[in-house]
Short mmCIF file of C-alpha atoms and ligand atoms in Angstrom, two decimals:
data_model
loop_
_atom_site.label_atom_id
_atom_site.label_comp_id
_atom_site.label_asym_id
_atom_site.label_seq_id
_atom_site.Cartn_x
_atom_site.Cartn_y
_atom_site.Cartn_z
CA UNK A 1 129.18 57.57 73.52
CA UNK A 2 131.48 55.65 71.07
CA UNK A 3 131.49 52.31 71.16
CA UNK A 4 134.86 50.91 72.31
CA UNK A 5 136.84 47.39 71.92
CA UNK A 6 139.84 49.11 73.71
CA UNK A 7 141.58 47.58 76.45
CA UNK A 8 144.43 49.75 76.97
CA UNK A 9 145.11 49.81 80.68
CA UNK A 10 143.16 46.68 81.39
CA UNK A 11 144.74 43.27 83.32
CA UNK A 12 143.85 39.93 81.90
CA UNK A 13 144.60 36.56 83.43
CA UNK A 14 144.30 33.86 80.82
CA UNK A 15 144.80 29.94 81.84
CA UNK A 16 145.78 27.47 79.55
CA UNK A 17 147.39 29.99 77.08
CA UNK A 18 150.73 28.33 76.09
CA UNK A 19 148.86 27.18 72.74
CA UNK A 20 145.46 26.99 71.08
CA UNK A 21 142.46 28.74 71.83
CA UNK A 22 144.04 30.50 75.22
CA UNK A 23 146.94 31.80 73.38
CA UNK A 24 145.48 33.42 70.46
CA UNK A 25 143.02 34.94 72.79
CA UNK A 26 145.88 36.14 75.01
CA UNK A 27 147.62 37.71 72.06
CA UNK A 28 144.31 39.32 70.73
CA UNK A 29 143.79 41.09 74.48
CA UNK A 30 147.50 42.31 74.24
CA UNK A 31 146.86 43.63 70.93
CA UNK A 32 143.64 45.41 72.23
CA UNK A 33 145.86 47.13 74.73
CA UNK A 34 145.17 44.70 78.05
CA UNK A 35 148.40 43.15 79.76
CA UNK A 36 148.46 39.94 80.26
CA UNK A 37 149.42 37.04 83.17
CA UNK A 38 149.13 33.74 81.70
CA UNK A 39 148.14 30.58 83.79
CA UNK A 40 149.48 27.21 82.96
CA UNK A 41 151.40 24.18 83.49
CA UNK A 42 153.73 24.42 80.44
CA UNK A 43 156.13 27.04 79.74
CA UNK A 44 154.28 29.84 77.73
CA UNK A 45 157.14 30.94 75.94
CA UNK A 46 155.72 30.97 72.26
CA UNK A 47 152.86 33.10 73.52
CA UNK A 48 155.20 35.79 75.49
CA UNK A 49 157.30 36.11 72.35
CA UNK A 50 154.16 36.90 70.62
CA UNK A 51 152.69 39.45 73.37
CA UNK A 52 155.60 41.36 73.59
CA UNK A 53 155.80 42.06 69.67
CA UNK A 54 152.58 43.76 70.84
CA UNK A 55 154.59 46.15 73.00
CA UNK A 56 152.19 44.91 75.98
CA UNK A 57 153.44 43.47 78.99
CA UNK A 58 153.02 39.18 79.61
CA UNK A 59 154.00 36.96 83.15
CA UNK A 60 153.91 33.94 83.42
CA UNK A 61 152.57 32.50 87.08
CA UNK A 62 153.08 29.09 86.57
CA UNK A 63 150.36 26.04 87.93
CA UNK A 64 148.74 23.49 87.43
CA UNK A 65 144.93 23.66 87.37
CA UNK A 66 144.20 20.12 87.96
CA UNK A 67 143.33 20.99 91.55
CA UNK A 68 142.31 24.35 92.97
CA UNK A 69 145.28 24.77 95.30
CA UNK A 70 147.36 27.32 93.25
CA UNK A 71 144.06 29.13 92.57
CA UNK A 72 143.81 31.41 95.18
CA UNK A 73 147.40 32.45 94.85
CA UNK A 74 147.06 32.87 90.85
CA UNK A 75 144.73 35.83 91.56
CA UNK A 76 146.48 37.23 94.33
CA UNK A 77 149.95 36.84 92.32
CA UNK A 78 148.23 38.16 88.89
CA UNK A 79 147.07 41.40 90.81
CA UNK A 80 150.52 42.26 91.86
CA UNK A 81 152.16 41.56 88.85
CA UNK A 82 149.80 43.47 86.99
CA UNK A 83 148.56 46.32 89.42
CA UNK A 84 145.25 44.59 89.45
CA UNK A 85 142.99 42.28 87.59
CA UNK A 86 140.13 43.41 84.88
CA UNK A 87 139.56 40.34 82.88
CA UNK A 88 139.74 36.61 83.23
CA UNK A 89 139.52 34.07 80.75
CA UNK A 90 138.87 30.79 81.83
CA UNK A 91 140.08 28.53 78.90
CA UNK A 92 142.53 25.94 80.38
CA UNK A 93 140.66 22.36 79.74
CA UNK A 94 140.90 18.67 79.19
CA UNK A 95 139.07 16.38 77.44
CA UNK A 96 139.03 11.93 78.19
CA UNK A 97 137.21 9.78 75.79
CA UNK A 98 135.96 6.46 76.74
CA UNK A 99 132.69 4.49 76.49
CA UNK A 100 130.07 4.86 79.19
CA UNK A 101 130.84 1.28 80.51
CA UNK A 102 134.76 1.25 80.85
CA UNK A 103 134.76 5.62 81.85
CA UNK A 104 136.56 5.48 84.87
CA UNK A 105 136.52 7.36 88.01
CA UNK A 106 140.27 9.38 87.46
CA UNK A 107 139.00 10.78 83.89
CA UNK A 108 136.03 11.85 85.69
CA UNK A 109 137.69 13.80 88.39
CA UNK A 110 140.33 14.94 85.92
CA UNK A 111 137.92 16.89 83.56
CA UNK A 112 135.49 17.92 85.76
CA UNK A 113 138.41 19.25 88.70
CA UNK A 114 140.47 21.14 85.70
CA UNK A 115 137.66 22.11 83.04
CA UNK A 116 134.34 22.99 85.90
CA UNK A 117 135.54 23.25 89.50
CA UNK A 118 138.72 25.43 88.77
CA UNK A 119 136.67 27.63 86.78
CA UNK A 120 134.55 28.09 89.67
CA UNK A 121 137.03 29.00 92.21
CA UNK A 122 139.21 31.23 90.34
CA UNK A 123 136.68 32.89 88.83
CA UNK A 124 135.12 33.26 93.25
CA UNK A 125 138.46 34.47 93.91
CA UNK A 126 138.86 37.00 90.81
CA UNK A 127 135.22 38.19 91.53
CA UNK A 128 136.56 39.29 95.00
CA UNK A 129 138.69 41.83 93.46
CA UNK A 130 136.22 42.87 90.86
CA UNK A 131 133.03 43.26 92.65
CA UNK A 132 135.34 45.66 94.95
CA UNK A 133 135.88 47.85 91.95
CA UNK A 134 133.17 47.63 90.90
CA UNK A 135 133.76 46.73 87.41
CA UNK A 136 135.50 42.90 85.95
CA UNK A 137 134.77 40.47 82.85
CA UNK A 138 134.98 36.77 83.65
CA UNK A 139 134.98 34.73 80.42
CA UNK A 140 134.28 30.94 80.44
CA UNK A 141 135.25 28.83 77.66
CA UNK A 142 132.42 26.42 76.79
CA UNK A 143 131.90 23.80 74.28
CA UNK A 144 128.69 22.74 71.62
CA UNK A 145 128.75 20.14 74.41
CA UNK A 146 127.57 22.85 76.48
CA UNK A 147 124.32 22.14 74.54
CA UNK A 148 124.76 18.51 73.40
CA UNK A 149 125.76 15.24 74.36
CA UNK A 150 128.49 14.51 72.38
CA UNK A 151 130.23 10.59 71.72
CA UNK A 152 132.11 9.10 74.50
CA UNK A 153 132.91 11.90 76.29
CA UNK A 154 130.62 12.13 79.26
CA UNK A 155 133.09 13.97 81.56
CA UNK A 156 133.82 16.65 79.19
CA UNK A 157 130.06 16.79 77.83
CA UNK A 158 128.86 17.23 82.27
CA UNK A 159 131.42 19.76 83.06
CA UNK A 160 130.72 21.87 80.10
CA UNK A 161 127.42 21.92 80.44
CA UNK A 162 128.02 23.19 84.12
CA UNK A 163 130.32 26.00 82.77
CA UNK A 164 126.85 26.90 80.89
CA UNK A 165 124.69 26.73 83.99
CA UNK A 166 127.78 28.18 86.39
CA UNK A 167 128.54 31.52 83.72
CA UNK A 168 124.75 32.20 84.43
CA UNK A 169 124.72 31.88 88.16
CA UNK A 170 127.53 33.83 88.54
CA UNK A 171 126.19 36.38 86.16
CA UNK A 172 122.83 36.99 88.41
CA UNK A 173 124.87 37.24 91.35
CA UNK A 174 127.67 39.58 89.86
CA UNK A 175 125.50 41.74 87.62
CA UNK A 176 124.57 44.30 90.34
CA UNK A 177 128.64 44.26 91.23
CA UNK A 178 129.67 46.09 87.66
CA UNK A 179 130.75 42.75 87.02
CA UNK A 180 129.84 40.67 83.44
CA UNK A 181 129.99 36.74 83.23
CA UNK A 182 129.97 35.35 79.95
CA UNK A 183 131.00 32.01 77.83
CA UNK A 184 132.09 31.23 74.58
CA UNK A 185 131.20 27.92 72.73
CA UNK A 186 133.93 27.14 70.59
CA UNK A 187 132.41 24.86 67.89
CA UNK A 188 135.24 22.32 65.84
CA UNK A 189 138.83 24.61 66.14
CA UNK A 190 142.27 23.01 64.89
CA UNK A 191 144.06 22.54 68.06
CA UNK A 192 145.89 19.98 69.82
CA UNK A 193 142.64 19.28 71.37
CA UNK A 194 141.00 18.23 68.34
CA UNK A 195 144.25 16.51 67.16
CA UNK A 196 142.91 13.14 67.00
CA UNK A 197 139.13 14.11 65.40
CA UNK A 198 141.06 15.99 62.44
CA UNK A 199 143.33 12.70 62.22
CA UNK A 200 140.57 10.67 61.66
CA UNK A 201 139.64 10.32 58.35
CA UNK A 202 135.67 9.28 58.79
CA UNK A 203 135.15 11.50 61.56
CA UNK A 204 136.86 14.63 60.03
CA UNK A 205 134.91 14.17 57.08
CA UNK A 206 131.46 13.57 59.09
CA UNK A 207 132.37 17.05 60.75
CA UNK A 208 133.41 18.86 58.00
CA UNK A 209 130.21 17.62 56.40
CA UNK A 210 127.83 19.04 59.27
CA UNK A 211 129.39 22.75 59.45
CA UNK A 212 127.66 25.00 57.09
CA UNK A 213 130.94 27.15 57.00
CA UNK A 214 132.50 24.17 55.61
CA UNK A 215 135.75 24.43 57.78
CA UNK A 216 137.57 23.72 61.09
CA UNK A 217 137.99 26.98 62.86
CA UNK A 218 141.06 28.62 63.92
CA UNK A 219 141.57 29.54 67.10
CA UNK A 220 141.74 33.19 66.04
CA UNK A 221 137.85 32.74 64.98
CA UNK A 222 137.27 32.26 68.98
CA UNK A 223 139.92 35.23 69.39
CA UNK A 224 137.24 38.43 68.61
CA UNK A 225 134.43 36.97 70.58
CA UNK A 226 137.04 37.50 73.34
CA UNK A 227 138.02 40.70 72.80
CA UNK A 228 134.63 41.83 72.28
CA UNK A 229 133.55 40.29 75.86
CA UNK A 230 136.14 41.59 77.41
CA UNK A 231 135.79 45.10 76.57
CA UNK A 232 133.16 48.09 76.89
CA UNK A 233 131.10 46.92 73.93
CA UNK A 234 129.60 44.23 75.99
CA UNK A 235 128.70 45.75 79.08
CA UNK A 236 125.20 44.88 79.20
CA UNK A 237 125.86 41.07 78.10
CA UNK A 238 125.97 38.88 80.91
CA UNK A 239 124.88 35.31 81.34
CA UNK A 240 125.20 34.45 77.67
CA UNK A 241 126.98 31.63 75.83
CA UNK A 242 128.25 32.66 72.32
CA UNK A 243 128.47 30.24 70.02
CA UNK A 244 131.48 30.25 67.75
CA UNK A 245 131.11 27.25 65.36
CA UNK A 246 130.72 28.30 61.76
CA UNK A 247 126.97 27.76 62.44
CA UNK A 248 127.22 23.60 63.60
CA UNK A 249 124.52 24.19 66.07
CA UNK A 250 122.19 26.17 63.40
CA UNK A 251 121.92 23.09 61.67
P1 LIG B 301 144.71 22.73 73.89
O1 LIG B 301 145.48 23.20 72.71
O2 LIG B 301 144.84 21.31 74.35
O3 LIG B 301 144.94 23.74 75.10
C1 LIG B 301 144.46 23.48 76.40
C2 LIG B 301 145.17 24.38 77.36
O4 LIG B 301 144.75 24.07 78.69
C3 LIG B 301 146.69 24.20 77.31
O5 LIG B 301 147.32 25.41 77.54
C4 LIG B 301 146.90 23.25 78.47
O6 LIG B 301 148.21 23.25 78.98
C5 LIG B 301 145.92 23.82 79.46
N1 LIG B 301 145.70 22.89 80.57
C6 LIG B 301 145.14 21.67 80.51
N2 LIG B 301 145.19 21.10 81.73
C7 LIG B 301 145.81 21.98 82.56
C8 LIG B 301 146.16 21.97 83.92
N3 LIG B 301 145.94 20.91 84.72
N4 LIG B 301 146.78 23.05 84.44
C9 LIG B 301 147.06 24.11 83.67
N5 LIG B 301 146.75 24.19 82.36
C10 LIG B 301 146.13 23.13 81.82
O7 LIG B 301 143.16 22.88 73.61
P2 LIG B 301 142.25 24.06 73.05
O8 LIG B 301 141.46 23.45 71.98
O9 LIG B 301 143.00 25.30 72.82
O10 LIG B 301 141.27 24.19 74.31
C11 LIG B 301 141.11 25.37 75.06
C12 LIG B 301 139.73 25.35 75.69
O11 LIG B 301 138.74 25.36 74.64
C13 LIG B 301 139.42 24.13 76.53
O12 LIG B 301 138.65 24.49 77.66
C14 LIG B 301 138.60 23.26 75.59
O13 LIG B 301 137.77 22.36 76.28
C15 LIG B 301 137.82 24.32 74.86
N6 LIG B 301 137.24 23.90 73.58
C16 LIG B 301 138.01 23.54 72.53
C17 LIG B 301 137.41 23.18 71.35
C18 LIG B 301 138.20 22.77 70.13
O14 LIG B 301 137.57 22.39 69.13
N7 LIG B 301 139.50 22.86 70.11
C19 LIG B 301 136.02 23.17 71.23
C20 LIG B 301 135.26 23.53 72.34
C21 LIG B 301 135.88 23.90 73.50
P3 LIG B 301 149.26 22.10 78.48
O15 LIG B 301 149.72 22.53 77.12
O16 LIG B 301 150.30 22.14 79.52
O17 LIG B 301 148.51 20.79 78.44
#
């Protein structure tokens, strides 16, 4: 059998993916073949522009993820938009930085609703329709702080970590269901996200320093672990976080 990255045919739902690491994982499905809904509380109008040069087909369902209300709707509306749902990428997140002492109870709820219980309920709701056809790929984006503790963001560095511990739990339970669970672990990627790190002289040069690559990444570099999770070439990956980080967490 040859190995296959094609997703022509396929429907992919993709939060968070008016900009950054969502869109250029959007546009990399499209261009594999998949069409796309996209998921998020600003207008995506950059990233439909950009599907459509594919020749693939993009909606937008509006909502905001910061509570799970819209979520059971999202998969319902994505399915009959698309004619079903193959693939979803769990990317939309948050981060709040504070120190241990002042970290207040909003920017704990905020990051951990939007970036760990979200993820858990669409992906419940999207494994409904997958399990029943017996085949689905629910990608999770992660974060190094999946694995570490990172500075001043204890929020952020808790609900990662659960998207770690949650991608393998719903793996177990899915595997037998045709249905694959993974994560990616973005390492540093130039994004609005990491707008303020790359601003800051000392710490951009600290991180630069640490990442044998020797560069940011782009948030095409987290754009083929996507594809490649999403598609045939992966079926018998499940329950793994992939790394992306120009080898930070080698060092
Ligand atoms: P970004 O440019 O800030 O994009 C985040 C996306 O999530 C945006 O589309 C944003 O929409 C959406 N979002 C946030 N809150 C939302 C809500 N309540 N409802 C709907 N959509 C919401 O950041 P990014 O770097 O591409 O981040 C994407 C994912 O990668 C996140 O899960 C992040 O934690 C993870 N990650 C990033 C890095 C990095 O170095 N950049 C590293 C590790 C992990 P708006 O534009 O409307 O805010």
């Amino acid at each position: 059998m040859a190995i296959s990255f094609d997703l022509t045919g396929k429907r992919a739902l993709v939060t968070g993916a008016n900009t950054g690491i969502g869109q250029a994982i959007a546009v990399a499905l499209a261009e594999a073949g998949a069409d796309i809904a996209l998921a998020g509380r600003s207008a995506p109008d950059e990233t439909l522009a950009l599907i459509a040069a594919t020749g693939r087909r993009a909606v937008d369902l509006r909502a905001d993820l910061a509570t799970i209300a819209p979520v059971k709707d999202l998969v319902n509306d994505a399915v009959e938009a698309l004619g079903g749902l193959d693939i979803l990428v769990n990317n939309a997140g948050i981060i709040r930085r504070n120190d241990l002492a002042d970290f207040t109870e909003e920017d704990w709820d905020a990051v951990v609703d939007t970036n760990l219980k979200t993820l858990f309920f669409l992906s419940q709701a999207a494994a409904g329709v997958m399990a029943a056809q017996g085949s689905g790929k629910i990608i999770n984006i992660a974060s190094l702080l999946s694995f570490q503790g990172g500075i001043r963001v204890p929020s952020y560095a808790a609900a990662k970590s659960g998207v770690a511990g949650l991608t393998k739990a719903m793996a177990n339970e899915l595997a037998p269901k045709g249905v694959q669970v993974n994560a990616i672990a973005p390492g540093y990627i130039a994004t609005n996200n990491t707008a303020a790190l790359q601003a800051d002289e000392t710490r951009n040069r600290q991180i630069l320093e640490r990442i044998p690559t020797g560069r940011w990444g782009s948030p095409e570099d987290i754009a083929g672990a996507a594809v490649f999770l999403a598609s045939p070439a992966s079926d018998y990956v499940t329950g793994h976080v992939l790394a992306v980080d120009g080898g930070w967490l080698a060092r």
